[in-house]
Amino acid sequence: MVPSAEQTPQATPSAEDDLNTAIQAAAQATTGDERETLTAVLDYMRASVVAKVAGLNEEEARRRLVPSLTTPAGMLRHLTVVERNWFQVVLLGESAAKLGLVSSGGDESWEVPDEATVASLIEEYKRACAESRAAAAGLALDHTVAQHELGQVSLRWILVHMVEETARHAGHVDILREQINAAARQG
């Protein structure tokens, strides 16, 4: 079931508009072809993450509520790195170093630079997602590339993996947002 945008608390107007657009596309893709369905669900998950982080202040976005580096801001940073790794490095064969990636998604990818803001992290994530869409657009789902741990992977597999990765972290950020909102109500 695709939830409504009203179920996303305190999203900024732009993030809410993006989420509404993604919800509509995902709803229309329920009878779409494989590519349309995969990309619509992935875009819905991407928009969900942004909507959950949008509207947080800088302190809230960096607040550590669990022992790991998992914060809403860290989530955006990590997902940005993962997008670039899978679509730019793996799919297109670009250099991770040239893209400034210090990690393919490990602990370093959760570290948020001091100068980063919620707005800059959201914009960078959106830019990475747009680059990912462009990278995948001209390739068949059966297009395969080498991945150093898995061997050959198809674009189809990358899209499914990114749906799983993004959806899992959307759930994490949803829980973090609930905790932040509850603390704000109590404080």
Coordinates of N, CA and C in Angstrom, one line a residue:
M1 N 0.8 -1.2 0.0 CA 0.0 0.0 0.0 C 0.9 1.2 0.0
V2 N 0.6 2.2 -0.9 CA 1.3 3.4 -0.9 C 0.7 4.4 0.0
P3 N 1.4 4.9 1.0 CA 0.8 5.9 2.0 C 0.6 7.2 1.4
S4 N -0.2 8.0 2.0 CA -0.4 9.4 1.5 C 0.7 10.3 2.1
A5 N 0.9 11.5 1.5 CA 1.9 12.4 2.0 C 1.5 12.9 3.4
E6 N 0.2 12.9 3.8 CA -0.2 13.3 5.1 C 0.4 12.5 6.2
Q7 N 0.9 11.3 5.9 CA 1.5 10.4 6.9 C 3.0 10.8 7.1
T8 N 3.5 11.8 6.4 CA 4.8 12.3 6.6 C 4.8 13.6 7.4
P9 N 5.2 13.5 8.7 CA 5.0 14.7 9.5 C 6.0 15.8 9.1
Q10 N 5.6 17.0 9.1 CA 6.4 18.2 9.1 C 7.3 18.3 7.9
A11 N 7.0 17.7 6.7 CA 7.8 17.8 5.5 C 7.7 19.3 5.0
T12 N 8.8 19.8 4.5 CA 8.7 21.1 3.9 C 7.9 21.1 2.7
P13 N 7.3 22.3 2.2 CA 6.5 22.2 1.0 C 7.1 21.6 -0.2
S14 N 8.4 21.9 -0.5 CA 9.1 21.3 -1.6 C 9.2 19.8 -1.4
A15 N 9.6 19.3 -0.2 CA 9.7 17.9 0.0 C 8.4 17.2 -0.1
E16 N 7.4 17.9 0.4 CA 6.0 17.3 0.4 C 5.5 17.2 -1.1
D17 N 5.8 18.2 -1.9 CA 5.4 18.2 -3.3 C 6.2 17.0 -4.0
D18 N 7.5 16.9 -3.7 CA 8.2 15.8 -4.3 C 7.7 14.5 -3.9
L19 N 7.3 14.3 -2.6 CA 6.8 13.1 -2.1 C 5.4 12.8 -2.8
N20 N 4.6 13.8 -2.9 CA 3.3 13.6 -3.6 C 3.4 13.2 -5.0
T21 N 4.4 13.8 -5.7 CA 4.7 13.4 -7.1 C 5.1 11.9 -7.1
A22 N 6.0 11.5 -6.2 CA 6.5 10.2 -6.2 C 5.4 9.2 -5.8
I23 N 4.5 9.6 -4.9 CA 3.4 8.7 -4.5 C 2.5 8.5 -5.7
Q24 N 2.2 9.5 -6.5 CA 1.4 9.4 -7.6 C 2.0 8.5 -8.7
A25 N 3.3 8.7 -8.9 CA 4.0 7.8 -9.9 C 4.0 6.4 -9.5
A26 N 4.3 6.1 -8.2 CA 4.3 4.8 -7.7 C 2.9 4.1 -7.8
A27 N 1.8 4.9 -7.6 CA 0.5 4.4 -7.7 C 0.2 4.1 -9.1
Q28 N 0.6 4.9 -10.1 CA 0.4 4.6 -11.5 C 1.2 3.5 -12.0
A29 N 2.3 3.2 -11.3 CA 3.2 2.1 -11.8 C 2.7 0.7 -11.3
T30 N 1.6 0.6 -10.6 CA 1.2 -0.7 -10.1 C 0.8 -1.6 -11.3
T31 N 0.6 -1.1 -12.4 CA 0.4 -2.0 -13.6 C 1.4 -1.7 -14.7
G32 N 2.4 -1.0 -14.3 CA 3.5 -0.6 -15.3 C 4.4 -1.8 -15.6
D33 N 5.3 -1.5 -16.6 CA 6.3 -2.5 -16.9 C 7.3 -2.5 -15.8
E34 N 8.3 -3.5 -15.9 CA 9.3 -3.7 -14.9 C 10.1 -2.4 -14.6
R35 N 10.6 -1.8 -15.6 CA 11.4 -0.6 -15.4 C 10.6 0.5 -14.7
E36 N 9.4 0.8 -15.2 CA 8.6 1.8 -14.6 C 8.3 1.5 -13.2
T37 N 8.0 0.3 -12.9 CA 7.7 -0.1 -11.5 C 8.9 0.1 -10.6
L38 N 10.0 -0.5 -11.0 CA 11.3 -0.3 -10.2 C 11.7 1.1 -10.0
T39 N 11.7 1.9 -11.0 CA 12.1 3.3 -10.9 C 11.1 4.1 -10.1
A40 N 9.8 3.9 -10.2 CA 8.8 4.6 -9.5 C 8.9 4.3 -8.0
V41 N 9.1 3.0 -7.6 CA 9.2 2.6 -6.2 C 10.5 3.2 -5.6
L42 N 11.6 3.1 -6.4 CA 12.8 3.7 -5.9 C 12.7 5.2 -5.7
D43 N 12.1 5.9 -6.6 CA 11.9 7.3 -6.5 C 11.0 7.7 -5.3
Y44 N 10.0 6.8 -5.1 CA 9.1 7.0 -3.9 C 9.9 6.9 -2.6
M45 N 10.8 5.9 -2.5 CA 11.6 5.7 -1.3 C 12.6 6.8 -1.1
R46 N 13.2 7.3 -2.2 CA 14.1 8.4 -2.2 C 13.3 9.7 -1.6
A47 N 12.2 9.9 -2.2 CA 11.4 11.1 -1.7 C 10.9 10.9 -0.3
S48 N 10.7 9.7 0.1 CA 10.3 9.5 1.5 C 11.4 9.8 2.5
V49 N 12.6 9.5 2.1 CA 13.8 9.8 3.0 C 13.9 11.3 3.1
V50 N 13.9 12.0 2.0 CA 14.0 13.5 2.0 C 12.9 14.1 2.8
A51 N 11.7 13.6 2.6 CA 10.5 14.2 3.4 C 10.7 14.0 4.9
K52 N 11.3 12.9 5.3 CA 11.5 12.6 6.7 C 12.5 13.5 7.3
V53 N 13.5 13.9 6.5 CA 14.6 14.7 7.0 C 14.3 16.2 6.9
A54 N 13.6 16.6 5.9 CA 13.2 18.0 5.6 C 12.5 18.5 6.8
G55 N 12.8 19.7 7.2 CA 12.1 20.3 8.3 C 12.8 20.2 9.6
L56 N 13.8 19.3 9.7 CA 14.6 19.1 10.9 C 15.6 20.3 11.0
N57 N 15.8 20.7 12.2 CA 16.9 21.7 12.3 C 18.3 21.0 12.3
E58 N 19.3 21.8 12.3 CA 20.7 21.2 12.2 C 21.0 20.3 13.4
E59 N 20.6 20.7 14.6 CA 20.8 19.8 15.8 C 20.0 18.5 15.7
E60 N 18.8 18.6 15.4 CA 17.9 17.4 15.3 C 18.5 16.5 14.2
A61 N 18.9 17.0 13.1 CA 19.4 16.1 12.0 C 20.7 15.4 12.4
R62 N 21.4 15.9 13.3 CA 22.7 15.3 13.7 C 22.6 14.6 15.0
R63 N 21.4 14.6 15.6 CA 21.3 14.0 17.0 C 21.4 12.4 16.8
R64 N 22.3 11.9 17.7 CA 22.5 10.5 17.7 C 21.6 9.9 18.8
L65 N 20.7 9.1 18.3 CA 19.7 8.4 19.2 C 20.0 6.9 19.4
V66 N 21.0 6.4 18.6 CA 21.5 5.0 18.7 C 23.0 5.1 18.8
P67 N 23.6 4.0 19.3 CA 25.1 4.0 19.4 C 25.9 4.2 18.1
S68 N 25.3 3.8 17.0 CA 26.0 3.9 15.7 C 26.0 5.4 15.2
L69 N 26.6 5.6 14.0 CA 26.6 6.9 13.4 C 25.3 7.2 12.7
T70 N 24.3 6.4 12.9 CA 23.0 6.6 12.3 C 22.2 7.8 12.8
T71 N 22.2 8.9 12.0 CA 21.4 10.1 12.3 C 20.7 10.4 11.0
P72 N 19.6 11.3 11.1 CA 19.0 11.7 9.8 C 20.0 12.3 8.8
A73 N 20.9 13.1 9.3 CA 21.9 13.7 8.4 C 22.8 12.6 7.9
G74 N 23.3 11.7 8.7 CA 24.1 10.7 8.3 C 23.5 9.7 7.3
M75 N 22.2 9.6 7.5 CA 21.4 8.7 6.5 C 21.5 9.3 5.1
L76 N 21.3 10.7 5.0 CA 21.3 11.3 3.7 C 22.7 11.2 3.1
R77 N 23.7 11.4 3.9 CA 25.1 11.3 3.5 C 25.4 9.9 3.0
H78 N 25.0 8.9 3.8 CA 25.2 7.5 3.4 C 24.5 7.1 2.1
L79 N 23.3 7.5 2.0 CA 22.5 7.2 0.8 C 23.0 7.9 -0.5
T80 N 23.6 9.1 -0.3 CA 24.2 9.8 -1.4 C 25.4 9.0 -1.9
V81 N 26.3 8.5 -0.9 CA 27.4 7.7 -1.3 C 27.0 6.5 -2.0
V82 N 26.0 5.8 -1.5 CA 25.5 4.5 -2.0 C 25.0 4.7 -3.5
E83 N 24.2 5.8 -3.7 CA 23.7 6.1 -5.0 C 24.9 6.3 -6.0
R84 N 25.9 7.1 -5.6 CA 27.0 7.3 -6.5 C 27.9 6.1 -6.7
N85 N 28.0 5.3 -5.7 CA 28.8 4.1 -5.8 C 28.1 3.1 -6.8
W86 N 26.9 2.8 -6.6 CA 26.2 1.8 -7.5 C 26.0 2.3 -8.9
F87 N 25.6 3.6 -9.1 CA 25.3 4.0 -10.4 C 26.4 4.7 -11.2
Q88 N 27.3 5.4 -10.5 CA 28.4 6.1 -11.1 C 29.6 5.1 -11.2
V89 N 30.0 4.5 -10.1 CA 31.2 3.7 -10.0 C 30.9 2.3 -10.6
V90 N 30.0 1.6 -10.1 CA 29.7 0.2 -10.6 C 29.1 0.2 -12.0
L91 N 28.0 0.9 -12.2 CA 27.3 0.9 -13.5 C 28.1 1.5 -14.6
L92 N 28.6 2.8 -14.3 CA 29.2 3.5 -15.4 C 30.8 3.4 -15.4
G93 N 31.3 2.8 -14.4 CA 32.8 2.6 -14.3 C 33.6 3.8 -14.0
E94 N 33.0 4.8 -13.4 CA 33.7 6.0 -13.1 C 34.6 5.8 -11.8
S95 N 35.6 6.6 -11.7 CA 36.5 6.5 -10.6 C 35.9 7.0 -9.3
A96 N 35.9 6.2 -8.2 CA 35.4 6.6 -6.9 C 36.2 7.8 -6.4
A97 N 37.5 7.7 -6.6 CA 38.4 8.8 -6.2 C 38.0 10.1 -6.9
K98 N 37.8 10.0 -8.2 CA 37.4 11.2 -9.0 C 36.1 11.8 -8.5
L99 N 35.2 11.0 -8.0 CA 33.9 11.4 -7.5 C 34.0 11.9 -6.1
G100 N 35.2 11.7 -5.4 CA 35.4 12.1 -4.1 C 34.8 11.2 -3.1
L101 N 34.6 9.9 -3.5 CA 34.0 8.9 -2.6 C 35.1 8.3 -1.7
V102 N 35.0 8.4 -0.4 CA 36.0 7.7 0.4 C 35.5 6.3 0.8
S103 N 34.3 6.0 0.5 CA 33.8 4.7 0.8 C 32.7 4.3 -0.2
S104 N 32.4 3.0 -0.2 CA 31.3 2.5 -1.1 C 30.1 2.4 -0.3
G105 N 30.1 2.7 1.0 CA 28.9 2.6 1.8 C 29.3 2.2 3.2
G106 N 30.5 2.1 3.6 CA 31.0 1.7 4.9 C 30.8 2.9 5.9
D107 N 31.4 2.7 7.1 CA 31.2 3.6 8.2 C 31.5 5.1 7.8
E108 N 32.5 5.3 6.9 CA 32.9 6.6 6.6 C 31.8 7.4 5.9
S109 N 30.9 6.6 5.2 CA 29.8 7.2 4.5 C 28.7 7.8 5.4
W110 N 28.8 7.5 6.6 CA 27.8 8.1 7.6 C 28.3 9.4 8.2
E111 N 29.6 9.7 8.0 CA 30.2 10.9 8.7 C 29.7 12.1 7.9
V112 N 29.2 13.1 8.6 CA 28.7 14.3 8.0 C 29.7 15.4 8.2
P113 N 30.2 16.0 7.2 CA 31.1 17.1 7.3 C 30.5 18.2 8.2
D114 N 31.4 18.9 9.0 CA 30.9 20.0 9.9 C 30.2 21.1 9.1
E115 N 30.6 21.4 7.9 CA 30.1 22.5 7.2 C 28.8 22.1 6.5
A116 N 28.4 20.9 6.5 CA 27.2 20.4 5.8 C 25.9 20.9 6.6
T117 N 24.9 21.3 5.8 CA 23.6 21.6 6.4 C 22.6 20.6 6.0
V118 N 21.4 20.7 6.6 CA 20.3 19.8 6.2 C 20.0 20.1 4.7
A119 N 19.9 21.4 4.4 CA 19.6 21.8 3.0 C 20.7 21.3 2.0
S120 N 21.9 21.4 2.4 CA 23.0 21.0 1.5 C 23.0 19.5 1.3
L121 N 22.8 18.8 2.4 CA 22.7 17.3 2.3 C 21.5 16.8 1.4
I122 N 20.4 17.5 1.6 CA 19.2 17.1 0.8 C 19.5 17.4 -0.7
E123 N 20.1 18.6 -1.0 CA 20.4 18.9 -2.4 C 21.4 18.0 -3.0
E124 N 22.4 17.6 -2.2 CA 23.4 16.7 -2.7 C 22.8 15.3 -3.0
Y125 N 22.0 14.9 -2.1 CA 21.3 13.6 -2.3 C 20.4 13.6 -3.6
K126 N 19.6 14.7 -3.7 CA 18.8 14.9 -4.9 C 19.6 14.9 -6.2
R127 N 20.8 15.5 -6.1 CA 21.7 15.6 -7.3 C 22.2 14.1 -7.6
A128 N 22.6 13.4 -6.6 CA 23.1 12.0 -6.8 C 22.0 11.2 -7.4
C129 N 20.7 11.3 -6.9 CA 19.6 10.6 -7.4 C 19.3 10.9 -8.9
A130 N 19.4 12.2 -9.2 CA 19.3 12.6 -10.6 C 20.4 12.0 -11.5
E131 N 21.6 12.0 -11.0 CA 22.7 11.4 -11.7 C 22.4 9.9 -11.9
S132 N 21.9 9.2 -10.9 CA 21.6 7.8 -11.0 C 20.5 7.5 -12.0
R133 N 19.5 8.4 -12.0 CA 18.4 8.2 -13.1 C 19.0 8.3 -14.5
A134 N 19.9 9.3 -14.6 CA 20.5 9.6 -15.9 C 21.4 8.4 -16.3
A135 N 22.2 7.8 -15.4 CA 23.1 6.7 -15.6 C 22.3 5.5 -16.1
A136 N 21.1 5.3 -15.5 CA 20.3 4.1 -15.8 C 19.5 4.2 -17.1
A137 N 19.1 5.5 -17.4 CA 18.1 5.7 -18.4 C 18.4 5.1 -19.8
G138 N 19.6 5.1 -20.2 CA 19.9 4.5 -21.6 C 20.3 3.1 -21.6
L139 N 20.2 2.4 -20.5 CA 20.7 1.0 -20.4 C 19.5 0.1 -20.2
A140 N 19.6 -1.1 -20.8 CA 18.6 -2.1 -20.7 C 18.7 -2.7 -19.3
L141 N 17.6 -3.2 -18.7 CA 17.6 -3.8 -17.4 C 18.6 -5.0 -17.4
D142 N 18.8 -5.7 -18.5 CA 19.7 -6.8 -18.6 C 21.1 -6.5 -18.7
H143 N 21.4 -5.2 -18.9 CA 22.8 -4.7 -19.0 C 23.6 -5.1 -17.8
T144 N 24.7 -5.8 -18.0 CA 25.5 -6.3 -16.8 C 26.9 -5.6 -16.8
V145 N 27.4 -5.5 -15.5 CA 28.7 -4.9 -15.2 C 29.3 -5.7 -14.1
A146 N 30.7 -5.6 -14.0 CA 31.4 -6.3 -13.0 C 31.3 -5.5 -11.7
Q147 N 31.1 -6.3 -10.6 CA 31.2 -5.7 -9.3 C 32.1 -6.6 -8.5
H148 N 33.1 -5.9 -7.8 CA 34.2 -6.6 -7.2 C 33.9 -7.7 -6.2
E149 N 32.8 -7.7 -5.5 CA 32.4 -8.7 -4.6 C 31.4 -9.7 -5.2
L150 N 30.6 -9.3 -6.1 CA 29.5 -10.1 -6.5 C 29.7 -10.7 -7.9
G151 N 30.7 -10.2 -8.6 CA 30.9 -10.7 -10.0 C 30.0 -9.8 -10.9
Q152 N 29.3 -10.4 -11.9 CA 28.5 -9.7 -12.8 C 27.1 -9.4 -12.1
V153 N 26.7 -8.1 -12.2 CA 25.4 -7.7 -11.8 C 24.7 -7.0 -12.9
S154 N 23.4 -7.1 -12.9 CA 22.6 -6.4 -14.0 C 22.0 -5.1 -13.4
L155 N 21.7 -4.2 -14.3 CA 21.0 -3.0 -13.9 C 19.7 -3.3 -13.1
R156 N 19.0 -4.3 -13.5 CA 17.8 -4.8 -12.8 C 18.2 -5.1 -11.3
W157 N 19.3 -5.8 -11.1 CA 19.7 -6.2 -9.8 C 20.0 -4.9 -9.0
I158 N 20.8 -4.0 -9.6 CA 21.1 -2.7 -9.0 C 19.9 -2.0 -8.5
L159 N 18.9 -1.9 -9.4 CA 17.7 -1.2 -9.1 C 17.0 -1.9 -7.9
V160 N 16.9 -3.2 -7.9 CA 16.2 -3.9 -6.8 C 17.0 -3.7 -5.5
H161 N 18.3 -3.8 -5.6 CA 19.2 -3.5 -4.4 C 19.0 -2.1 -3.9
M162 N 18.9 -1.1 -4.8 CA 18.7 0.2 -4.3 C 17.3 0.5 -3.7
V163 N 16.3 -0.2 -4.2 CA 15.0 -0.2 -3.6 C 15.1 -0.7 -2.2
E164 N 15.7 -1.9 -2.0 CA 15.9 -2.5 -0.7 C 16.7 -1.6 0.2
E165 N 17.8 -1.1 -0.2 CA 18.7 -0.2 0.6 C 18.0 1.0 1.0
T166 N 17.4 1.7 0.1 CA 16.7 3.0 0.4 C 15.5 2.8 1.2
A167 N 14.7 1.7 1.0 CA 13.5 1.4 1.8 C 13.9 1.1 3.2
R168 N 15.0 0.3 3.4 CA 15.4 0.0 4.8 C 15.8 1.2 5.5
H169 N 16.6 2.1 4.9 CA 17.0 3.3 5.5 C 15.8 4.3 5.7
A170 N 14.9 4.3 4.8 CA 13.7 5.1 5.0 C 13.0 4.7 6.3
G171 N 12.9 3.4 6.6 CA 12.3 2.9 7.8 C 13.1 3.4 9.0
H172 N 14.5 3.3 8.9 CA 15.3 3.8 10.0 C 15.1 5.3 10.3
V173 N 15.1 6.1 9.2 CA 14.9 7.5 9.4 C 13.5 7.9 9.9
D174 N 12.5 7.1 9.5 CA 11.2 7.2 10.0 C 11.1 7.1 11.6
I175 N 11.8 6.0 12.0 CA 11.9 5.8 13.5 C 12.6 6.9 14.2
L176 N 13.8 7.3 13.6 CA 14.5 8.5 14.2 C 13.7 9.7 14.2
R177 N 12.9 10.0 13.2 CA 12.1 11.2 13.1 C 11.0 11.1 14.2
E178 N 10.4 9.9 14.4 CA 9.4 9.7 15.5 C 10.0 10.1 16.8
Q179 N 11.2 9.6 17.1 CA 11.9 9.8 18.3 C 12.2 11.3 18.5
I180 N 12.6 12.0 17.5 CA 12.9 13.4 17.5 C 11.6 14.2 17.8
N181 N 10.6 13.9 17.1 CA 9.3 14.5 17.3 C 8.8 14.3 18.7
A182 N 8.9 13.1 19.2 CA 8.4 12.8 20.6 C 9.2 13.6 21.6
A183 N 10.5 13.7 21.4 CA 11.4 14.5 22.3 C 11.0 16.0 22.3
A184 N 10.7 16.5 21.1 CA 10.3 17.9 21.0 C 9.0 18.2 21.7
R185 N 8.1 17.2 21.6 CA 6.8 17.4 22.3 C 6.9 17.3 23.8
Q186 N 7.9 16.5 24.2 CA 8.1 16.4 25.7 C 8.9 17.5 26.3
G187 N 9.8 18.0 25.4 CA 10.8 19.0 25.9 C 10.2 20.4 26.0

